[in-house]
Amino acid sequence: MRLLQFHRGWKEPFLSLTHFLFNAASILAAIILILDYGFVFSPSVEAWFGWVEIELAGLFILLTLFEMGCTRPLSSGVRSHWIELVFYGTLVGCWVLCWPQGAGWEWQTLLQMAVQPSIRYPIEVYLCYTILARFLQAARHLFVVSLSPAATVLLSFMFLIFTGSVALSLPTATHGTTEPQISFLDALFTSTSAVCVTGLIVVDTSTAFSRFGQTIIMMLIQFGALGIMTYVGIFSFMLGKDYSLRGRSVLHDMINTAEVHRVAYLMKIILLTMFGSELIGTFFLYFELYDPTFTELENWFIAMFHSISAFGNAGFSTYGNSMESFVNSPIIILTISGLVILGGIGFAVIYDMCLWFWSRIRLVKRPYRLSIHSRLVLWMTGFFILIGMLMICLAVDHDGVGWRQWALTGLFQSVVSRTAGFNSIPLAAIAPWGLLVMMVLMFIGAAPGGTGGGIKVSTVGLLVYSCRSLMKGRNQVEIMRRTIPEQCVLTAFVLCGLALAYLALAIIVMVWVEPDLPFLELVFEVVSAFGTVGLSMGITPELSPMGKIVIIISMYLGRVGPLTVFLAMARQRDDALYRYPSGSIAVG
């Protein structure tokens, strides 16, 4: 017992020192990487940066091995650092394969190795992972602070937007050498659009931003699609760590699942679905988007960018005219449409579908039944895609266009009008009444727990069934032989009312601050921003600074949800122990 106490006694101070060195070295590594990629320096300074990165990677390796050695049993330490061990094996393999034959351990040889891409890039990837891992571990403390889950969600998105704005303001993000080529307001607008997976742009993504800037936008889309706290949960569950009930409640609010105890399983489904879908989408898009004028790495980057943008329902594109050049490519149209739908239906629905499909494969006696939420989402999603496709097909002039291209155009615009901001035809080619149909689809949006915005298809479905119950004179709302709680129905009406109220206010402000722009285009812009869709009639770059701020606020509220903002500002719940006498108010 005394030996055990002695072991714990000397270990704790060293582990505290290790954590301090880890955090300090992570901050230093972040500064070095920002200077290295954000600014332009001479080759000698670049070589010095490479050498410092190698030293920091060596320090991280030593500290990680020390942490593993202090963990009892040792197998638990290996399980907690298995990702780092994979990195170490990769780094050692790169050094062995790239080391010059017959070369010794001279300083000049090490300096030359530090600037070789085959050595430097893996080390920088490892440094980025280490910085991200330390950040996610620090972010876990947000689960134990006294903030409400709604406030935690709001602050996490604010932090990500501000960080992205600073990153996009770096000179090399916009082809600059000593200073950025865009204003901070434009960087803030772009960052908000990427984090809120909207797709509205004030500058052309294909020309204004370098590959480094486009990489930042892609990372912002990836983090914004799920939210930082969801990634914190995924990272922790990957390392075998768990959360308290309050931590699970925060994740429950982020991914909108009906049951708190299913959060751990949903983390796995989110991880597999997201990365699996994006990899498959990248593979299909690579061959269709391949351009011989680009390098092999650039072609893979373009395919990955559009795959992540599609699954995240962001609508960003490295092409100035979005997908208009590929309107005759069924593979591109169907691949992006499939990614948009899969990212928009919600991970809880995907989890339910996996259980349903697995029970059918195993031929169990009592197959798994989809939940009422999943069935409602699937039915409403299919209904709106079909109705939107028919309406848009009728609103587009199809003279001289084959029926296949006509149908693909209608399908694609119907899918992206609800969630993503891609377009395969100019919006000017759509009749005004067709634009109104698209605004309705943008307002409805995707499903809860997905990467899209809007008031959600389940909310609209609940409102429809509520009206049906009212017309039949029933006191309760029934959906698919299930009675829906009154609180759920009230939440749906409140959410819809808050959304309509904000849209009315935002449209009034936009008409006031932008008197020279057409009314229909302003309304379309506001609805697109609030629905986090990203479709525009071309007026976004013409907005004044005040108009841009209104759109930024609309994108943010549309992503986090007006109800989340309302709950974050509300006081602590107060359940009264009394009830007043009933009263009646005339309605209608």
Coordinates of C-alpha atoms in Angstrom, one line a residue:
M1 CA 0.0 0.0 0.0
R2 CA 2.8 2.4 0.9
L3 CA 4.5 1.6 -2.5
L4 CA 1.3 2.4 -4.3
Q5 CA 0.9 5.7 -2.4
F6 CA 4.5 6.5 -3.2
H7 CA 4.0 5.8 -6.9
R8 CA 1.0 8.0 -7.0
G9 CA 2.8 10.7 -5.0
W10 CA 5.7 11.2 -7.4
K11 CA 3.6 10.6 -10.5
E12 CA 1.0 13.4 -10.1
P13 CA 3.5 16.3 -10.1
F14 CA 5.2 14.9 -13.2
L15 CA 1.9 14.4 -15.0
S16 CA 0.9 18.0 -14.1
L17 CA 4.2 19.2 -15.5
T18 CA 3.6 17.1 -18.6
H19 CA 0.2 18.6 -19.2
F20 CA 1.6 22.1 -18.8
L21 CA 4.4 21.4 -21.3
F22 CA 1.8 19.8 -23.7
N23 CA -0.4 22.9 -23.6
A24 CA 2.5 25.3 -23.9
A25 CA 4.1 23.4 -26.8
S26 CA 0.7 23.2 -28.5
I27 CA 0.3 27.0 -28.4
L28 CA 3.8 27.4 -29.8
A29 CA 3.1 24.8 -32.5
A30 CA -0.1 26.7 -33.5
I31 CA 1.8 29.9 -33.7
I32 CA 4.6 28.4 -35.9
L33 CA 2.0 26.8 -38.2
I34 CA 0.1 30.1 -38.6
L35 CA 3.3 32.0 -39.4
D36 CA 4.4 29.3 -41.7
Y37 CA 1.2 29.0 -43.8
G38 CA -0.3 32.4 -43.2
F39 CA 2.6 34.6 -44.3
V40 CA 5.4 34.6 -46.9
F41 CA 9.0 34.3 -45.6
S42 CA 12.4 33.7 -47.1
P43 CA 13.6 30.1 -47.8
S44 CA 16.0 30.2 -44.8
V45 CA 13.2 31.2 -42.4
E46 CA 10.9 28.5 -43.9
A47 CA 13.7 25.9 -43.3
W48 CA 14.0 27.2 -39.7
F49 CA 10.2 26.7 -39.2
G50 CA 10.6 23.2 -40.5
W51 CA 13.3 22.4 -38.0
V52 CA 11.3 23.9 -35.1
E53 CA 8.3 21.7 -36.2
I54 CA 10.5 18.6 -36.1
E55 CA 11.6 19.5 -32.5
L56 CA 8.1 20.1 -31.4
A57 CA 7.0 16.8 -32.8
G58 CA 9.8 15.1 -31.0
L59 CA 8.8 16.8 -27.7
F60 CA 5.1 15.7 -28.2
I61 CA 6.3 12.1 -28.8
L62 CA 8.4 12.1 -25.6
L63 CA 5.6 13.6 -23.5
T64 CA 3.0 11.1 -24.9
L65 CA 5.3 8.1 -24.2
F66 CA 5.8 9.4 -20.7
E67 CA 2.0 9.7 -20.2
M68 CA 1.6 6.1 -21.5
G69 CA 4.3 4.9 -19.2
C70 CA 2.6 6.5 -16.1
T71 CA -0.8 4.9 -17.0
R72 CA -1.7 1.7 -15.2
P73 CA -2.4 -0.8 -16.6
L74 CA -0.2 -0.1 -19.7
S75 CA -2.8 -1.5 -22.0
S76 CA -5.2 1.4 -21.0
G77 CA -2.5 3.9 -21.9
V78 CA -2.1 2.2 -25.3
R79 CA -5.9 2.3 -26.0
S80 CA -6.0 6.0 -25.0
H81 CA -3.1 6.9 -27.4
W82 CA -3.6 4.5 -30.3
I83 CA -4.1 7.4 -32.8
E84 CA -0.7 8.8 -31.7
L85 CA 0.9 5.4 -32.2
V86 CA -0.4 5.2 -35.7
F87 CA 1.2 8.6 -36.4
Y88 CA 4.5 7.5 -34.9
G89 CA 4.6 4.5 -37.2
T90 CA 3.9 6.7 -40.2
L91 CA 6.5 9.3 -39.2
V92 CA 9.2 6.6 -38.7
G93 CA 8.3 5.0 -42.1
C94 CA 8.7 8.4 -43.8
W95 CA 12.1 9.1 -42.2
V96 CA 13.4 5.6 -43.2
L97 CA 12.2 5.8 -46.8
C98 CA 13.3 9.3 -47.4
W99 CA 16.7 9.3 -45.6
P100 CA 19.5 9.7 -48.2
Q101 CA 21.6 6.6 -48.7
G102 CA 25.0 6.8 -47.0
A103 CA 24.2 10.1 -45.3
G104 CA 25.2 10.5 -41.6
W105 CA 23.6 12.5 -38.8
E106 CA 25.1 15.8 -39.8
W107 CA 23.3 19.1 -39.1
Q108 CA 23.1 19.9 -42.8
T109 CA 21.4 16.6 -43.6
L110 CA 18.8 17.1 -40.8
L111 CA 18.1 20.6 -42.1
Q112 CA 17.6 19.4 -45.6
M113 CA 15.2 16.7 -44.4
A114 CA 13.2 19.3 -42.5
V115 CA 12.2 21.1 -45.7
Q116 CA 11.3 18.0 -47.7
P117 CA 7.6 17.8 -48.3
S118 CA 7.6 14.0 -47.8
I119 CA 8.9 14.6 -44.2
R120 CA 7.5 17.9 -43.4
Y121 CA 3.8 17.3 -44.4
P122 CA 3.3 14.2 -42.2
I123 CA 4.9 16.1 -39.2
E124 CA 2.7 19.1 -39.8
V125 CA -0.4 16.8 -40.0
Y126 CA 0.7 15.2 -36.7
L127 CA 1.2 18.7 -35.1
C128 CA -2.3 19.8 -36.3
Y129 CA -3.8 16.6 -34.8
T130 CA -2.0 17.2 -31.5
I131 CA -3.2 20.8 -31.3
L132 CA -6.7 19.8 -32.2
A133 CA -6.6 17.0 -29.6
R134 CA -5.5 19.3 -26.8
F135 CA -8.2 21.8 -27.9
L136 CA -10.9 19.2 -27.8
Q137 CA -9.8 17.9 -24.4
A138 CA -9.9 21.5 -23.1
A139 CA -13.4 22.0 -24.7
R140 CA -14.7 19.0 -22.6
H141 CA -14.7 21.4 -19.6
L142 CA -17.6 23.2 -21.2
F143 CA -19.7 20.2 -20.3
V144 CA -19.2 20.9 -16.5
V145 CA -19.6 24.6 -16.4
S146 CA -22.8 26.3 -15.3
L147 CA -23.9 27.2 -18.8
S148 CA -27.1 25.8 -20.2
P149 CA -26.8 23.4 -23.2
A150 CA -28.3 26.1 -25.5
A151 CA -25.8 28.7 -24.4
T152 CA -23.0 26.2 -24.9
V153 CA -24.1 25.6 -28.5
L154 CA -24.3 29.3 -29.2
L155 CA -20.8 30.1 -27.8
S156 CA -19.2 27.1 -29.6
F157 CA -20.5 28.4 -33.0
M158 CA -19.4 32.0 -32.1
F159 CA -15.9 30.8 -31.3
L160 CA -15.6 28.8 -34.5
I161 CA -16.9 31.7 -36.6
F162 CA -14.4 34.2 -35.1
T163 CA -11.5 31.7 -35.4
G164 CA -12.4 31.2 -39.1
S165 CA -12.6 34.9 -39.7
V166 CA -9.1 35.4 -38.3
A167 CA -7.8 32.5 -40.4
L168 CA -9.3 33.8 -43.6
S169 CA -7.8 37.2 -42.9
L170 CA -4.3 35.7 -43.2
P171 CA -2.4 37.1 -46.3
T172 CA -1.8 33.7 -48.0
A173 CA -5.5 32.8 -47.7
T174 CA -6.3 35.3 -50.4
H175 CA -3.2 35.3 -52.6
G176 CA -1.7 38.2 -50.5
T177 CA 2.0 38.5 -49.6
T178 CA 2.0 41.0 -46.8
E179 CA -1.7 41.8 -46.2
P180 CA -5.1 40.1 -46.9
Q181 CA -6.9 40.9 -50.1
I182 CA -10.4 41.1 -48.5
S183 CA -11.8 43.1 -45.6
F184 CA -12.4 41.6 -42.2
L185 CA -16.1 42.0 -42.7
D186 CA -15.9 39.9 -45.9
A187 CA -13.8 37.3 -44.0
L188 CA -16.4 37.3 -41.2
F189 CA -19.2 36.9 -43.8
T190 CA -17.4 34.0 -45.5
S191 CA -16.5 32.3 -42.2
T192 CA -20.1 32.6 -40.9
S193 CA -21.4 31.2 -44.2
A194 CA -19.0 28.2 -44.0
V195 CA -19.6 27.5 -40.3
C196 CA -23.3 27.8 -40.7
V197 CA -23.1 25.6 -43.9
T198 CA -24.9 28.2 -45.9
G199 CA -22.9 29.0 -49.1
L200 CA -23.6 32.7 -49.6
I201 CA -20.5 34.5 -50.7
V202 CA -19.5 38.1 -51.1
V203 CA -16.3 37.2 -53.0
D204 CA -15.8 34.4 -55.5
T205 CA -14.4 31.3 -53.7
S206 CA -12.6 30.1 -56.8
T207 CA -10.7 33.3 -57.5
A208 CA -10.5 35.3 -54.3
F209 CA -9.1 32.5 -52.1
S210 CA -6.0 30.4 -52.5
R211 CA -5.9 26.7 -52.0
F212 CA -4.9 27.4 -48.4
G213 CA -7.9 29.7 -48.0
Q214 CA -10.2 27.1 -49.6
T215 CA -8.8 24.5 -47.3
I216 CA -9.7 26.7 -44.3
I217 CA -13.2 27.1 -45.7
M218 CA -13.5 23.3 -46.2
M219 CA -12.4 22.7 -42.5
L220 CA -14.9 25.3 -41.3
I221 CA -17.6 23.5 -43.2
Q222 CA -16.6 20.2 -41.7
F223 CA -16.6 21.5 -38.2
G224 CA -19.7 23.7 -38.7
A225 CA -21.8 20.8 -40.1
L226 CA -21.8 19.1 -36.8
G227 CA -20.6 21.7 -34.3
I228 CA -17.5 21.7 -32.1
M229 CA -19.1 20.0 -29.2
T230 CA -20.2 17.0 -31.4
Y231 CA -16.5 16.6 -32.4
V232 CA -15.6 16.8 -28.7
G233 CA -17.9 13.9 -28.1
I234 CA -16.7 11.9 -31.0
F235 CA -13.0 12.4 -30.0
S236 CA -13.7 11.4 -26.4
F237 CA -15.7 8.3 -27.3
M238 CA -12.9 7.3 -29.7
L239 CA -10.5 7.4 -26.8
G240 CA -12.8 5.4 -24.5
K241 CA -13.8 8.4 -22.3
D242 CA -17.4 9.0 -21.2
Y243 CA -19.5 11.9 -20.0
S244 CA -21.7 12.8 -17.2
L245 CA -25.4 13.1 -17.7
R246 CA -25.1 16.8 -18.3
G247 CA -22.5 16.3 -21.0
R248 CA -24.7 13.8 -22.7
S249 CA -27.5 16.4 -22.5
V250 CA -25.4 18.9 -24.4
L251 CA -24.6 16.4 -27.1
H252 CA -28.3 15.4 -27.2
D253 CA -29.2 19.0 -28.0
M254 CA -26.5 19.2 -30.7
I255 CA -27.6 16.2 -32.6
N256 CA -31.3 16.4 -31.7
T257 CA -31.8 12.7 -30.8
A258 CA -34.9 11.8 -28.8
E259 CA -33.1 9.7 -26.2
V260 CA -30.1 10.7 -24.2
H261 CA -28.8 7.2 -23.7
R262 CA -28.4 6.7 -27.4
V263 CA -25.8 9.5 -27.7
A264 CA -22.8 7.1 -27.5
Y265 CA -24.2 4.9 -30.3
L266 CA -25.0 8.0 -32.4
M267 CA -21.4 9.1 -32.1
K268 CA -20.2 6.0 -33.9
I269 CA -22.9 6.3 -36.5
I270 CA -22.0 10.0 -37.1
L271 CA -18.3 9.1 -37.5
L272 CA -18.9 6.2 -39.9
T273 CA -21.6 8.0 -41.9
M274 CA -19.9 11.3 -42.3
F275 CA -16.4 10.1 -43.2
G276 CA -17.6 7.1 -45.2
S277 CA -20.0 9.2 -47.3
E278 CA -17.4 11.9 -47.9
L279 CA -14.8 9.4 -49.0
I280 CA -17.2 7.7 -51.4
G281 CA -18.4 11.0 -52.7
T282 CA -14.8 12.1 -53.3
F283 CA -14.1 9.0 -55.2
F284 CA -17.0 9.4 -57.6
L285 CA -16.5 13.2 -58.0
Y286 CA -12.8 12.8 -58.7
F287 CA -13.3 11.0 -62.0
E288 CA -16.1 13.3 -63.2
L289 CA -14.4 16.6 -62.1
Y290 CA -10.9 15.6 -63.3
D291 CA -9.2 18.5 -65.1
P292 CA -5.8 17.7 -66.8
T293 CA -4.7 21.3 -66.3
F294 CA -4.6 20.7 -62.5
T295 CA -2.2 18.5 -60.6
E296 CA -3.2 15.2 -59.3
L297 CA -3.3 16.5 -55.7
E298 CA -5.5 19.5 -56.8
N299 CA -8.0 17.2 -58.5
W300 CA -8.3 15.2 -55.4
F301 CA -8.7 18.4 -53.3
I302 CA -11.5 19.7 -55.6
A303 CA -13.3 16.4 -55.4
M304 CA -13.0 16.3 -51.6
F305 CA -14.0 20.0 -51.3
H306 CA -17.3 19.4 -53.1
S307 CA -18.0 16.1 -51.3
I308 CA -17.6 17.8 -47.9
S309 CA -19.5 20.8 -49.0
A310 CA -22.4 18.6 -50.3
F311 CA -22.6 16.3 -47.2
G312 CA -22.4 19.4 -45.0
N313 CA -25.2 21.0 -47.0
A314 CA -22.9 24.1 -47.5
G315 CA -23.2 24.7 -51.2
F316 CA -19.6 26.1 -51.5
S317 CA -17.9 25.4 -54.8
T318 CA -14.5 26.0 -56.3
Y319 CA -16.2 26.8 -59.6
G320 CA -17.5 30.4 -60.2
N321 CA -20.8 29.2 -61.7
S322 CA -21.3 26.4 -59.1
M323 CA -22.5 23.2 -60.9
E324 CA -23.8 24.8 -64.1
S325 CA -21.0 23.4 -66.2
F326 CA -22.0 19.9 -65.1
V327 CA -25.7 20.0 -65.7
N328 CA -25.4 17.2 -68.3
S329 CA -23.4 14.9 -65.9
P330 CA -25.8 12.5 -64.1
I331 CA -23.1 11.1 -61.9
I332 CA -22.2 14.5 -60.5
I333 CA -25.8 15.6 -60.1
L334 CA -26.9 12.4 -58.5
T335 CA -23.7 12.1 -56.2
I336 CA -24.1 15.6 -54.9
S337 CA -27.9 15.1 -54.5
G338 CA -27.3 11.9 -52.6
L339 CA -24.8 13.5 -50.3
V340 CA -27.1 16.4 -49.6
I341 CA -30.0 14.2 -48.7
L342 CA -27.9 11.9 -46.6
G343 CA -26.4 14.8 -44.6
G344 CA -29.8 16.5 -44.3
I345 CA -32.1 13.7 -43.0
G346 CA -30.3 13.5 -39.6
F347 CA -28.1 11.0 -38.0
A348 CA -30.8 9.7 -35.7
V349 CA -32.8 8.7 -38.7
I350 CA -29.7 7.1 -40.3
Y351 CA -29.1 5.1 -37.0
D352 CA -32.7 4.0 -37.1
M353 CA -32.4 2.9 -40.7
C354 CA -29.2 0.9 -39.9
L355 CA -31.0 -1.0 -37.1
W356 CA -34.0 -1.6 -39.4
F357 CA -31.8 -2.9 -42.2
W358 CA -29.7 -5.0 -39.9
S359 CA -32.8 -6.7 -38.4
R360 CA -34.0 -7.6 -41.9
I361 CA -30.6 -9.1 -42.8
R362 CA -30.6 -11.3 -39.6
L363 CA -34.2 -12.4 -40.3
V364 CA -35.2 -11.9 -36.6
K365 CA -38.7 -12.9 -35.5
R366 CA -39.6 -9.4 -34.5
P367 CA -37.9 -7.0 -37.0
Y368 CA -36.9 -3.6 -35.8
R369 CA -39.5 -0.9 -36.6
L370 CA -38.5 2.6 -37.5
S371 CA -39.4 5.2 -34.9
I372 CA -42.3 7.6 -35.6
H373 CA -39.7 10.4 -36.0
S374 CA -37.8 8.6 -38.6
R375 CA -40.9 7.6 -40.5
L376 CA -42.2 11.2 -40.5
V377 CA -38.9 12.6 -41.6
L378 CA -38.5 10.1 -44.5
W379 CA -42.1 10.6 -45.7
M380 CA -41.9 14.4 -45.5
T381 CA -38.5 14.5 -47.1
G382 CA -39.6 12.3 -50.0
F383 CA -42.8 14.4 -50.4
F384 CA -41.1 17.7 -50.6
I385 CA -38.4 16.5 -52.9
L386 CA -41.0 15.1 -55.3
I387 CA -43.3 18.2 -55.1
G388 CA -40.4 20.5 -55.4
M389 CA -39.1 18.6 -58.5
L390 CA -42.4 18.8 -60.3
M391 CA -42.9 22.5 -59.5
I392 CA -39.4 23.6 -60.5
C393 CA -39.6 21.5 -63.7
L394 CA -42.7 23.4 -64.6
A395 CA -41.1 26.8 -63.7
V396 CA -38.1 26.2 -65.9
D397 CA -38.1 26.8 -69.6
H398 CA -37.3 23.4 -71.1
D399 CA -37.5 24.2 -74.8
G400 CA -34.7 22.4 -76.6
V401 CA -33.8 20.4 -73.5
G402 CA -34.0 16.7 -73.3
W403 CA -36.3 15.0 -70.8
R404 CA -33.4 13.5 -68.9
Q405 CA -31.6 16.8 -68.3
W406 CA -35.0 18.4 -67.5
A407 CA -35.7 15.8 -64.8
L408 CA -32.2 16.0 -63.4
T409 CA -32.4 19.8 -63.2
G410 CA -35.7 19.6 -61.4
L411 CA -34.5 16.9 -59.0
F412 CA -31.2 18.7 -58.3
Q413 CA -32.7 22.1 -57.6
S414 CA -35.5 20.6 -55.5
V415 CA -32.9 18.8 -53.3
V416 CA -30.5 21.8 -52.9
S417 CA -33.3 24.3 -52.5
R418 CA -34.1 22.8 -49.1
T419 CA -30.7 22.6 -47.7
A420 CA -27.7 23.3 -49.9
G421 CA -26.7 26.3 -52.1
F422 CA -25.6 24.5 -55.3
N423 CA -27.3 25.3 -58.6
S424 CA -27.1 23.6 -62.0
I425 CA -28.9 26.4 -63.9
P426 CA -29.0 30.2 -63.4
L427 CA -31.8 31.2 -61.1
A428 CA -32.8 33.9 -63.6
A429 CA -34.0 31.0 -65.8
I430 CA -36.7 30.1 -63.2
A431 CA -40.1 31.8 -63.3
P432 CA -40.9 34.1 -60.3
W433 CA -43.5 31.8 -59.0
G434 CA -40.9 29.0 -59.1
L435 CA -38.6 31.2 -56.9
L436 CA -41.5 31.5 -54.4
V437 CA -41.7 27.7 -54.4
M438 CA -37.9 27.5 -53.7
M439 CA -38.3 30.0 -50.8
V440 CA -40.9 27.8 -49.2
L441 CA -38.6 24.8 -49.6
M442 CA -35.7 26.9 -48.1
F443 CA -37.9 27.9 -45.1
I444 CA -38.8 24.3 -44.4
G445 CA -35.2 23.0 -44.7
A446 CA -33.9 19.6 -43.7
A447 CA -34.4 17.3 -40.7
P448 CA -33.4 17.7 -37.1
G449 CA -30.0 16.4 -36.2
G450 CA -28.7 16.8 -39.8
T451 CA -26.4 19.4 -41.4
G452 CA -29.2 21.5 -43.0
G453 CA -31.2 24.4 -41.7
G454 CA -34.7 25.7 -41.9
I455 CA -37.5 25.0 -39.4
K456 CA -37.2 21.3 -40.3
V457 CA -39.5 18.9 -42.1
S458 CA -40.6 17.2 -38.9
T459 CA -41.8 20.6 -37.6
V460 CA -43.9 21.1 -40.8
G461 CA -45.2 17.5 -40.6
L462 CA -46.3 18.1 -37.0
L463 CA -48.0 21.4 -38.0
V464 CA -49.9 19.6 -40.8
Y465 CA -51.1 16.8 -38.5
S466 CA -52.1 19.4 -35.9
C467 CA -54.3 21.2 -38.4
R468 CA -55.7 17.8 -39.4
S469 CA -56.6 17.0 -35.8
L470 CA -58.2 20.5 -35.4
M471 CA -60.3 20.0 -38.5
K472 CA -61.5 16.6 -37.1
G473 CA -62.4 18.2 -33.8
R474 CA -59.9 16.1 -31.8
N475 CA -58.2 17.3 -28.6
Q476 CA -54.9 15.6 -29.3
V477 CA -52.6 15.3 -32.2
E478 CA -52.2 11.8 -33.6
I479 CA -49.5 10.7 -36.1
M480 CA -49.2 7.1 -37.4
R481 CA -51.3 5.7 -34.5
R482 CA -49.3 7.6 -31.9
T483 CA -50.4 10.5 -29.7
I484 CA -48.0 13.4 -29.7
P485 CA -47.4 15.3 -26.4
E486 CA -48.8 18.8 -26.1
Q487 CA -45.4 20.2 -25.3
C488 CA -44.0 18.9 -28.6
V489 CA -46.9 20.5 -30.6
L490 CA -46.5 23.8 -28.7
T491 CA -42.7 23.8 -29.4
A492 CA -43.4 23.3 -33.1
F493 CA -45.8 26.3 -33.3
V494 CA -43.5 28.5 -31.2
L495 CA -40.5 27.6 -33.5
C496 CA -42.5 28.4 -36.6
G497 CA -43.8 31.6 -35.1
L498 CA -40.3 32.8 -34.1
A499 CA -38.9 32.0 -37.5
L500 CA -41.6 33.9 -39.3
A501 CA -41.3 36.8 -36.9
Y502 CA -37.5 37.0 -37.5
L503 CA -37.9 36.7 -41.2
A504 CA -40.4 39.6 -41.3
L505 CA -38.1 41.8 -39.2
A506 CA -35.0 40.9 -41.3
I507 CA -36.8 41.6 -44.5
I508 CA -38.0 45.0 -43.2
V509 CA -34.5 45.9 -42.2
M510 CA -33.0 44.7 -45.5
V511 CA -35.5 46.8 -47.5
W512 CA -34.6 49.8 -45.3
V513 CA -30.8 49.5 -45.6
E514 CA -30.8 48.4 -49.3
P515 CA -33.3 50.6 -51.0
D516 CA -31.7 50.3 -54.4
L517 CA -32.0 46.5 -54.7
P518 CA -35.1 44.7 -55.9
F519 CA -37.6 43.5 -53.3
L520 CA -37.9 39.9 -54.5
E521 CA -34.2 39.4 -54.6
L522 CA -33.8 40.8 -51.0
V523 CA -36.6 38.5 -49.7
F524 CA -34.9 35.6 -51.5
E525 CA -31.6 36.5 -50.0
V526 CA -32.9 36.7 -46.4
V527 CA -34.9 33.4 -46.7
S528 CA -31.8 31.7 -48.2
A529 CA -29.6 32.9 -45.3
F530 CA -32.0 32.0 -42.6
G531 CA -32.6 28.6 -44.1
T532 CA -28.7 28.2 -44.4
V533 CA -29.3 27.3 -48.1
G534 CA -26.9 29.7 -49.9
L535 CA -28.8 30.2 -53.1
S536 CA -28.7 33.8 -54.3
M537 CA -29.9 35.9 -57.2
G538 CA -26.6 37.6 -57.5
I539 CA -27.0 40.5 -55.1
T540 CA -24.8 39.2 -52.2
P541 CA -21.6 41.1 -53.4
E542 CA -23.6 44.3 -53.8
L543 CA -24.8 44.4 -50.2
S544 CA -23.8 47.3 -48.0
P545 CA -21.9 46.6 -44.7
M546 CA -25.2 46.9 -42.8
G547 CA -26.9 44.5 -45.2
K548 CA -24.0 42.0 -44.8
I549 CA -24.4 42.2 -41.0
V550 CA -28.1 41.4 -41.3
I551 CA -27.3 38.3 -43.5
I552 CA -24.6 37.2 -41.0
I553 CA -27.1 37.3 -38.2
S554 CA -29.6 35.5 -40.3
M555 CA -27.2 32.7 -41.1
Y556 CA -26.2 32.3 -37.5
L557 CA -29.7 32.2 -36.2
G558 CA -30.7 29.9 -39.0
R559 CA -27.9 27.4 -38.1
V560 CA -28.3 27.4 -34.3
G561 CA -32.1 27.8 -34.5
P562 CA -34.2 30.7 -33.1
L563 CA -35.6 28.4 -30.4
T564 CA -32.0 27.7 -29.2
V565 CA -31.4 31.4 -28.9
F566 CA -34.7 31.9 -27.1
L567 CA -33.9 29.1 -24.6
A568 CA -30.4 30.4 -24.0
M569 CA -31.8 33.8 -23.0
A570 CA -34.7 32.4 -21.0
R571 CA -34.6 32.2 -17.3
Q572 CA -34.3 29.0 -15.3
R573 CA -37.3 26.7 -15.6
D574 CA -40.0 27.5 -13.1
D575 CA -42.7 24.8 -12.6
A576 CA -45.5 26.5 -10.7
L577 CA -47.3 24.5 -8.0
Y578 CA -50.6 26.1 -8.7
R579 CA -53.0 26.6 -11.6
Y580 CA -55.3 29.6 -12.3
P581 CA -59.0 29.1 -13.3
S582 CA -59.6 28.4 -17.0
G583 CA -60.4 31.2 -19.4
S584 CA -61.4 31.4 -23.0
I585 CA -60.1 33.6 -25.8
A586 CA -61.8 34.0 -29.2
V587 CA -59.5 32.8 -32.1
G588 CA -60.0 33.5 -35.8

